[in-house]
CSV table of C-alpha atoms in Angstrom, one decimal:
chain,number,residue,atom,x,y,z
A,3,UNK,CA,46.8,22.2,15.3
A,4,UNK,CA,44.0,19.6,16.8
A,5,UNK,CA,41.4,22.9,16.2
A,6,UNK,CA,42.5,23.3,12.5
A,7,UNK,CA,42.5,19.2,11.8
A,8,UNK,CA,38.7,19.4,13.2
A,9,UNK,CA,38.0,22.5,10.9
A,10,UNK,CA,39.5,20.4,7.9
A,11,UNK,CA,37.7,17.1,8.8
A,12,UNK,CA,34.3,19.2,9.2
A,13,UNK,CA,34.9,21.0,5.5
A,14,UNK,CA,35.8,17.4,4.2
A,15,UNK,CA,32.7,15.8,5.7
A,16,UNK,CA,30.4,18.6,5.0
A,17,UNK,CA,32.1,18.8,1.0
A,18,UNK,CA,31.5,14.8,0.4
A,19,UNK,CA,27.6,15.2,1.7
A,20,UNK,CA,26.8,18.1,-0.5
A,21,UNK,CA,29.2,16.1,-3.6
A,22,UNK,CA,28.7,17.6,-7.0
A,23,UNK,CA,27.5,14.0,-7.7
A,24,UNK,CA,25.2,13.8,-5.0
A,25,UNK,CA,23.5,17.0,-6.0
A,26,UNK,CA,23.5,16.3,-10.1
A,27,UNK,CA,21.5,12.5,-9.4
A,28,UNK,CA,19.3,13.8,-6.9
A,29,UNK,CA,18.6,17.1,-9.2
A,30,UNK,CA,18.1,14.0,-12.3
A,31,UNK,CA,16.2,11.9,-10.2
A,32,UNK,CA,13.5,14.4,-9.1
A,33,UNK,CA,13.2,15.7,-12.8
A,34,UNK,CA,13.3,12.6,-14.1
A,35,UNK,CA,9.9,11.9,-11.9
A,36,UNK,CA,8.3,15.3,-12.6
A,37,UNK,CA,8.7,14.9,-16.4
A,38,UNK,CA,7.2,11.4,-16.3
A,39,UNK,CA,4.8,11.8,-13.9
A,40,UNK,CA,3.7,14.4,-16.0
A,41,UNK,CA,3.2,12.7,-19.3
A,42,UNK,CA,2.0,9.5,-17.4
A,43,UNK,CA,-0.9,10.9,-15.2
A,44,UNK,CA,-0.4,14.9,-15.5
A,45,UNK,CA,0.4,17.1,-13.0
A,46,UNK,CA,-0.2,17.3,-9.3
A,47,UNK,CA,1.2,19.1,-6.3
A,48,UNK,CA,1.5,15.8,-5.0
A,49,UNK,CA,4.7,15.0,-7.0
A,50,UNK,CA,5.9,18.4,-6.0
A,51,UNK,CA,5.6,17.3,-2.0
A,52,UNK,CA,7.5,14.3,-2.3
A,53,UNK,CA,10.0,15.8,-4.2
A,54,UNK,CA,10.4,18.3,-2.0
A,55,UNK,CA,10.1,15.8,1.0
A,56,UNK,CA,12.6,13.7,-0.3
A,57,UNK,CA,15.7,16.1,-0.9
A,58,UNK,CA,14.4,18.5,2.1
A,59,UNK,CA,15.3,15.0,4.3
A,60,UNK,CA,18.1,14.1,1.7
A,61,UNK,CA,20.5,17.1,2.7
A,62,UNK,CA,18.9,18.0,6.0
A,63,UNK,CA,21.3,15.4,7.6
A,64,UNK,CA,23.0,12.1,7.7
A,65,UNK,CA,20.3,10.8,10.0
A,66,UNK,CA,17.6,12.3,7.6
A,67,UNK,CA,19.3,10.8,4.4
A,68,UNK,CA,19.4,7.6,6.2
A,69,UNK,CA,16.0,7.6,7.0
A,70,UNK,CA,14.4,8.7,3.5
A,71,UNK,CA,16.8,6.5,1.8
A,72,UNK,CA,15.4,3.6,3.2
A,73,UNK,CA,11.6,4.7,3.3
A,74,UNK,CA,12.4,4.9,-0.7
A,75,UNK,CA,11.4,1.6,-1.0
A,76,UNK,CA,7.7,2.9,0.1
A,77,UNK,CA,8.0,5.8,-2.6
A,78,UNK,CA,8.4,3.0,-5.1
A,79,UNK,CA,5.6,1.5,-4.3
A,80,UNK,CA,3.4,5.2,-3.9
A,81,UNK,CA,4.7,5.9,-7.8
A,82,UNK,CA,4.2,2.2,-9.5
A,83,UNK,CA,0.8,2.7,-7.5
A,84,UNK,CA,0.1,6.1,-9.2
A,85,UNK,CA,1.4,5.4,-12.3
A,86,UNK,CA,-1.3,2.5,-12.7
A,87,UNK,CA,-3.8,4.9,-13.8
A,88,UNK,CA,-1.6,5.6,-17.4
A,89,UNK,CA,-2.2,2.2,-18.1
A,90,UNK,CA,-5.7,0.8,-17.4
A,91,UNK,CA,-5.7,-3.4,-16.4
A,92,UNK,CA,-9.1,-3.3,-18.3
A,93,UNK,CA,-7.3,-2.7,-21.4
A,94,UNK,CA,-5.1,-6.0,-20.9
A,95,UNK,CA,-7.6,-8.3,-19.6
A,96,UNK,CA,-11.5,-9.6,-19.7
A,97,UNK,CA,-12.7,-7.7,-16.9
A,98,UNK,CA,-14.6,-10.7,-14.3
A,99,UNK,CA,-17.8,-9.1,-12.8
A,100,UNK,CA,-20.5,-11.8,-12.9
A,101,UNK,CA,-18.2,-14.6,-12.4
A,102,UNK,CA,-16.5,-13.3,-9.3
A,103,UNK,CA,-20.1,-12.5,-7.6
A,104,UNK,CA,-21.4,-15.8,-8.9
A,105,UNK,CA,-18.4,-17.3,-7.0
A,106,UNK,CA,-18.9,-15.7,-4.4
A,107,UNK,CA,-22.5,-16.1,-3.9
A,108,UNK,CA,-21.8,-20.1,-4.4
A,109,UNK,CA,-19.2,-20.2,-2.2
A,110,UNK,CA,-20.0,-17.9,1.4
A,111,UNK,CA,-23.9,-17.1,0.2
A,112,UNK,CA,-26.3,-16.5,2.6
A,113,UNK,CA,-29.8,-17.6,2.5
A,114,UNK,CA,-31.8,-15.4,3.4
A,115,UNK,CA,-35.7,-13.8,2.5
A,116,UNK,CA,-36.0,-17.0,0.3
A,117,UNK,CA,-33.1,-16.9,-2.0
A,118,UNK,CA,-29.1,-16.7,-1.5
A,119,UNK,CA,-27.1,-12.8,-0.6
A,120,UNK,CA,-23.5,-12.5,-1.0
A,121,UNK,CA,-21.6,-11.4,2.5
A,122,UNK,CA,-21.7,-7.9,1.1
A,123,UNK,CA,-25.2,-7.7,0.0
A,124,UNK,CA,-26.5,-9.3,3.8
A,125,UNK,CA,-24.6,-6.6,5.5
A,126,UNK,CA,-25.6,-3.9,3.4
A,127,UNK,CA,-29.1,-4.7,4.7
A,128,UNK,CA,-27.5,-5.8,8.4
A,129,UNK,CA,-25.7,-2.6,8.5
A,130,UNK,CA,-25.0,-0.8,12.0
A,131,UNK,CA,-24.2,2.5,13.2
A,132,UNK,CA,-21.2,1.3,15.2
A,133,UNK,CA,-20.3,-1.1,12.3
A,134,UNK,CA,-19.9,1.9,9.9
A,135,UNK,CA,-17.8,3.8,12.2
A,136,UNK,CA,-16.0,0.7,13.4
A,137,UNK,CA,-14.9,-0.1,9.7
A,138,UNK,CA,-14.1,3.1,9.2
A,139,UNK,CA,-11.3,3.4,11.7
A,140,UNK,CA,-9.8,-0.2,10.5
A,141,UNK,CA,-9.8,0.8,7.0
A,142,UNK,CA,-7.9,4.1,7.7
A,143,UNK,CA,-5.2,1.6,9.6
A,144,UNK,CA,-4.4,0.3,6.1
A,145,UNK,CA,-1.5,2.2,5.2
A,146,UNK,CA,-0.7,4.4,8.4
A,147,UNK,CA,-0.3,1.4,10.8
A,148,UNK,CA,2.6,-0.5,8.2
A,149,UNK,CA,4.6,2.9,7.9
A,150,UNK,CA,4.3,3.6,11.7
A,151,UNK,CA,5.6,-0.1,11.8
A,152,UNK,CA,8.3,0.6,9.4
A,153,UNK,CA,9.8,3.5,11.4
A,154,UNK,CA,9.3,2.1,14.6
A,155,UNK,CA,11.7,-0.8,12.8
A,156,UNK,CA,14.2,1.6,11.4
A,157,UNK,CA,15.3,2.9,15.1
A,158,UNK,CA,15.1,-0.5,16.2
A,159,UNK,CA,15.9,-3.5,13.9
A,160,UNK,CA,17.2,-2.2,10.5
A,161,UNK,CA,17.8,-5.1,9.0
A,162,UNK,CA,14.5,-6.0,9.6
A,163,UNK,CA,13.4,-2.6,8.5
A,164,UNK,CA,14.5,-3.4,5.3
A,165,UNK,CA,13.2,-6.9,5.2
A,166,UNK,CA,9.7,-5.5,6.3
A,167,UNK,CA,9.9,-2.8,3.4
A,168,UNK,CA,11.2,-5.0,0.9
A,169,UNK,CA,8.5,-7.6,1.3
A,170,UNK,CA,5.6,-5.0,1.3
A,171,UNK,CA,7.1,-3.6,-1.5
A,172,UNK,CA,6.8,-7.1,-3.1
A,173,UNK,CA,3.4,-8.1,-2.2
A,174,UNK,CA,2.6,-4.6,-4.1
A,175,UNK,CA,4.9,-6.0,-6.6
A,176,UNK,CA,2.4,-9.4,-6.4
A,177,UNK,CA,-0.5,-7.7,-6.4
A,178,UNK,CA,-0.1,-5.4,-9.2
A,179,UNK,CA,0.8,-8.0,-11.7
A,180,UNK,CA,-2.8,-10.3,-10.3
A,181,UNK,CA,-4.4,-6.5,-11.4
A,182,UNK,CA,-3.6,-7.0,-14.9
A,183,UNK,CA,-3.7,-11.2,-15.4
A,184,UNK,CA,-7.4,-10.8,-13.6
A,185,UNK,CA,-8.8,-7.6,-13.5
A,186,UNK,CA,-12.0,-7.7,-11.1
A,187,UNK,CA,-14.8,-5.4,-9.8
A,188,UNK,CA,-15.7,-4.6,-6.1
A,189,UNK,CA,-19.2,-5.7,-4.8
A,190,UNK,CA,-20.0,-1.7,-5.2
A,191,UNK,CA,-19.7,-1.8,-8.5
A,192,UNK,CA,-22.0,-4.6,-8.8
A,193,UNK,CA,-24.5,-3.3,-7.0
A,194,UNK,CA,-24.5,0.4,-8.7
A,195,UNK,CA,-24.3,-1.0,-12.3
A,196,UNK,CA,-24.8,-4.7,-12.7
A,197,UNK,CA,-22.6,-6.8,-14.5
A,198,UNK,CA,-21.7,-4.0,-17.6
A,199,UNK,CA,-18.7,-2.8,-18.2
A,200,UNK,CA,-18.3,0.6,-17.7
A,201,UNK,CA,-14.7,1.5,-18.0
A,202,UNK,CA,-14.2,4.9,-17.0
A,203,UNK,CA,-16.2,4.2,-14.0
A,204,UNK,CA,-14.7,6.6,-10.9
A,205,UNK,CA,-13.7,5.0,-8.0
A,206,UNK,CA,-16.3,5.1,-5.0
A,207,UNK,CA,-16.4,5.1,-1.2
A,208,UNK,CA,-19.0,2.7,-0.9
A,209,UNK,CA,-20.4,1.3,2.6
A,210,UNK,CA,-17.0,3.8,4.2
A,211,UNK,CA,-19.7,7.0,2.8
A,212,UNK,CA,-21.7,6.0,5.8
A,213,UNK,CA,-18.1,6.8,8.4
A,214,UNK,CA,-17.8,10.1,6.6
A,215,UNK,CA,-21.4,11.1,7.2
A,216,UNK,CA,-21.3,10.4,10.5
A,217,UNK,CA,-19.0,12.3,11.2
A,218,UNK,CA,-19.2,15.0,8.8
A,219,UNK,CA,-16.3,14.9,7.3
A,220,UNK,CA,-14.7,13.9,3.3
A,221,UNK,CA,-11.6,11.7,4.2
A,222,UNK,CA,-12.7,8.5,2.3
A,223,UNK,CA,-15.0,10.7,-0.5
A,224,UNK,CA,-11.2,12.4,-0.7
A,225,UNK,CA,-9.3,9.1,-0.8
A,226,UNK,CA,-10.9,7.1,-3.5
A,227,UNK,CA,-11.7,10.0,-6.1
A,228,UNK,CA,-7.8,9.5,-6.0
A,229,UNK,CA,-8.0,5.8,-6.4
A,230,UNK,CA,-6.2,3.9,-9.5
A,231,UNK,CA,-8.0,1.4,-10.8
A,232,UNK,CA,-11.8,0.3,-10.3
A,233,UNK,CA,-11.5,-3.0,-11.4
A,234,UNK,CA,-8.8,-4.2,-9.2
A,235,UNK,CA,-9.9,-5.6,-6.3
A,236,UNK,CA,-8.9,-8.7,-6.5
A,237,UNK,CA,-6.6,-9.7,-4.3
A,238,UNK,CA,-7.2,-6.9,-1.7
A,239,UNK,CA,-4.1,-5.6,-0.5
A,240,UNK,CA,-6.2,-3.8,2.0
A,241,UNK,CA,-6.2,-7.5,3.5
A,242,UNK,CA,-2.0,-8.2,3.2
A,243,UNK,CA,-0.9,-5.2,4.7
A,244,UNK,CA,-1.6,-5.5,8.1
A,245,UNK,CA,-0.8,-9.0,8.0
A,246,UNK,CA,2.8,-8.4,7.2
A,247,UNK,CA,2.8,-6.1,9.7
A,248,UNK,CA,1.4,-8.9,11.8
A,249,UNK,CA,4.2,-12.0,11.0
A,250,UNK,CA,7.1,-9.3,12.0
A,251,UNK,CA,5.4,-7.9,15.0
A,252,UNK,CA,5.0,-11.1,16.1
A,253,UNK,CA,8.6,-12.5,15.2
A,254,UNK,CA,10.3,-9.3,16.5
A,255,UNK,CA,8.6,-8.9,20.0
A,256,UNK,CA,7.7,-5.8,19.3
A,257,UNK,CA,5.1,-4.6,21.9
A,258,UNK,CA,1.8,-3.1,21.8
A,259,UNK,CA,2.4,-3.7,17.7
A,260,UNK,CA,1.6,-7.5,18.4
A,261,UNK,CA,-1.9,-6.7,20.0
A,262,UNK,CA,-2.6,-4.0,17.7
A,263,UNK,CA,-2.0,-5.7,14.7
A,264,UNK,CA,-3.8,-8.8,15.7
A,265,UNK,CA,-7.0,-6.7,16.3
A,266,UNK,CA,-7.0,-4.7,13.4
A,267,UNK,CA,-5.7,-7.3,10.6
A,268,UNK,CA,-9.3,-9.3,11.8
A,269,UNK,CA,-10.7,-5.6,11.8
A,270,UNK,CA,-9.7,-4.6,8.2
A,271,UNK,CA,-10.8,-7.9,6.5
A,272,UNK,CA,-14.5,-7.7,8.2
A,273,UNK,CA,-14.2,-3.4,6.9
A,274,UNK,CA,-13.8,-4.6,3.4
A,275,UNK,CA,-16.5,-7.1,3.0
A,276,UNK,CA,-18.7,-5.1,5.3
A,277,UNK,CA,-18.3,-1.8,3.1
A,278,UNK,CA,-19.1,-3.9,0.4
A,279,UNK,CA,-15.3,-2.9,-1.4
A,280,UNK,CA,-14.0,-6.6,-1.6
A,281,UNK,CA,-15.4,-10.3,-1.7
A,282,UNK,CA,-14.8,-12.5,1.0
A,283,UNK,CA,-12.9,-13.7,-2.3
A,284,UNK,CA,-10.6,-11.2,-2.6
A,285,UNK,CA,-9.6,-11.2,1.0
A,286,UNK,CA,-8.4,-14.3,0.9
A,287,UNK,CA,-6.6,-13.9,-2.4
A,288,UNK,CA,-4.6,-10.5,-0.2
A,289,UNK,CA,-4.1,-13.1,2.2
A,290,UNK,CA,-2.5,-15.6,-0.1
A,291,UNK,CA,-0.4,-12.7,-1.5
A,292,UNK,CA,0.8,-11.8,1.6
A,293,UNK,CA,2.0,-14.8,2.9
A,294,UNK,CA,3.2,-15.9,-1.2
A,295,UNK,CA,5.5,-12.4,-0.8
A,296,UNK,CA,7.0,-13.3,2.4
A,297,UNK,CA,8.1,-17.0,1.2
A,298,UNK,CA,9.7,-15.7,-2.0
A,299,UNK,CA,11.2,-13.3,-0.4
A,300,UNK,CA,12.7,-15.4,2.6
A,301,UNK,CA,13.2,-19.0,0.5
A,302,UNK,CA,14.1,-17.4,-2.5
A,303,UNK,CA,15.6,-14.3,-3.0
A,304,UNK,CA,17.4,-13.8,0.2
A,305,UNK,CA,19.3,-17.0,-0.9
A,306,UNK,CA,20.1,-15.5,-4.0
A,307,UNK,CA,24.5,-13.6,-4.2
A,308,UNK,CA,22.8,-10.8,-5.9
A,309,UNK,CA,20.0,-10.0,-3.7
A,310,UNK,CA,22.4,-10.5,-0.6
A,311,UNK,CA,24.9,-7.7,-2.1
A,312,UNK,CA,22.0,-5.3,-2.5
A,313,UNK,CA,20.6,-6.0,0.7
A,314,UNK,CA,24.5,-5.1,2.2
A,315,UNK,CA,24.3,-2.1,-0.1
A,316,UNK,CA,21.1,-0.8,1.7
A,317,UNK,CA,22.3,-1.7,4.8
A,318,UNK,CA,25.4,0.7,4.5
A,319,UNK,CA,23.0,3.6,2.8
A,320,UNK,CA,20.5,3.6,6.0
């Protein structure tokens, strides 16, 4: 009798994981994204790996659906990200070029060979060997080091997990709406083509050309021939993301994450300015955004019945 019970419990449990309901909203969902994905930015095998990536971990088990479940919150941000490109911020807002490098120039100018240099344009005639490479490495830190973070959280702290994910997806959230109220150039794009506007402008690698030439390889040429949006650099969420990783390292105790994080955070602001993709400007507008994410988050929303009921929902689903 006890062996037959187990049998029944196992064919109940294994029944309610593959549910007909499951399977028909996971089967909608993923179509759902294919189709829209393709009429937004066409198609490409990247939405095929991260469909299949998502329901491969979906049904491989309950500790896989747990996991994926919660990491959703980064797919969010990967397809709001991607779907940026359907709908240009240039098209929405005066584009600032000369005023931002004006600024800039006003503000943190250098004087040097008789007249004033941004930060960008010094360094571009400082530059260093070991600078390039250097900048390189932090600037390939930017989204690796906040998802090792985020699974190093999920088998340790998963409420904080889901705080940590939920506020990075909000500083995106932050972010993305600056992109369209102030669209902005990079130094780069100053420096190749003045203070035009040229709207269908690719994205380019910039000072980070010099890290890929070193060492012979195409991992940032690759990168930014992928990138959304020229004219957003402003803030430079190159700039938050470590820095949330940063606050929770350092609340949570979490090891060599506190050391890490406090080296490369420093590292990834100098790689931006250095490689001539942001304004000391924009850095500090990443910074703002980071820190203005984490007190909504905290003061506002976690007060709020609603957002504590979906918080408890997540909690039980990961």
């Amino acid at each position: 009798m006890d062996s037959l019970s187990t049998i029944t419990e196992s064919n109940t449990t294994a029944t309610s994981f593959y549910s007909r309901k499951t399977l028909l909203t996971t089967t909608l969902i993923s179509m759902a994204y294919l189709l829209l994905s393709l009429l937004l930015v066409g198609f490409k095998t990247d939405q095929l790996a991260l469909v299949l990536l998502f329901n491969t971990l979906y049904y491989l088990s309950r500790g896989t659906r747990k996991f994926i479940t919660g990491f959703s919150i980064f797919i969010v941000y990967w397809i709001l990200y991607d779907y940026m490109k359907a709908f240009p911020n240039y098209k929405f807002a005066d584009v600032h070029i000369a005023s931002i490098y004006h600024a800039e120039k006003n503000i943190f100018g250098i004087a040097a060979g008789g007249g004033i240099l941004t930060p960008n344009e010094y360094w571009q005639l400082h530059g260093q060997t070991w600078l390039d490479v250097m900048s390189g490495f932090f600037y390939l830190c930017w989204i690796p080091l906040p998802l090792v973070f985020a699974v190093y959280l999920f088998y340790t702290n998963r409420m904080q997990f889901l705080h940590f994910a939920l506020i990075f997806l909000l500083v995106n959230l932050l972010g993305f709406v600056v992109y369209y109220l102030c669209p902005a150039a990079p130094p780069w794009y100053v420096q190749q083509h003045g203070f035009e506007l040229l709207p269908h402008t690719p994205g380019n690698t910039a000072g980070l050309i010099k890290f890929d030439q070193f060492f012979q390889v195409n991992i940032f040429q690759a990168l930014y021939a992928k990138g959304s949006n020229v004219f957003a650099a402003m803030p430079s969420l190159h700039s938050a993301y470590p820095l949330i990783v940063l606050v929770f390292a350092w609340r949570n105790r979490t090891g060599l994450f506190r050391p890490v994080s406090a080296i490369v955070t420093p590292g990834i602001w100098f790689a931006a300015v250095y490689t001539g993709h942001h304004y000391i400007l924009d850095v500090l507008a990443g910074i703002l955004c980071a820190f203005s994410g984490i007190l909504l988050y905290e003061r506002v929303l976690c007060r709020q019945y609603f957002f504590i009921s979906f918080l408890q929902y997540l909690r039980s689903h990961t």
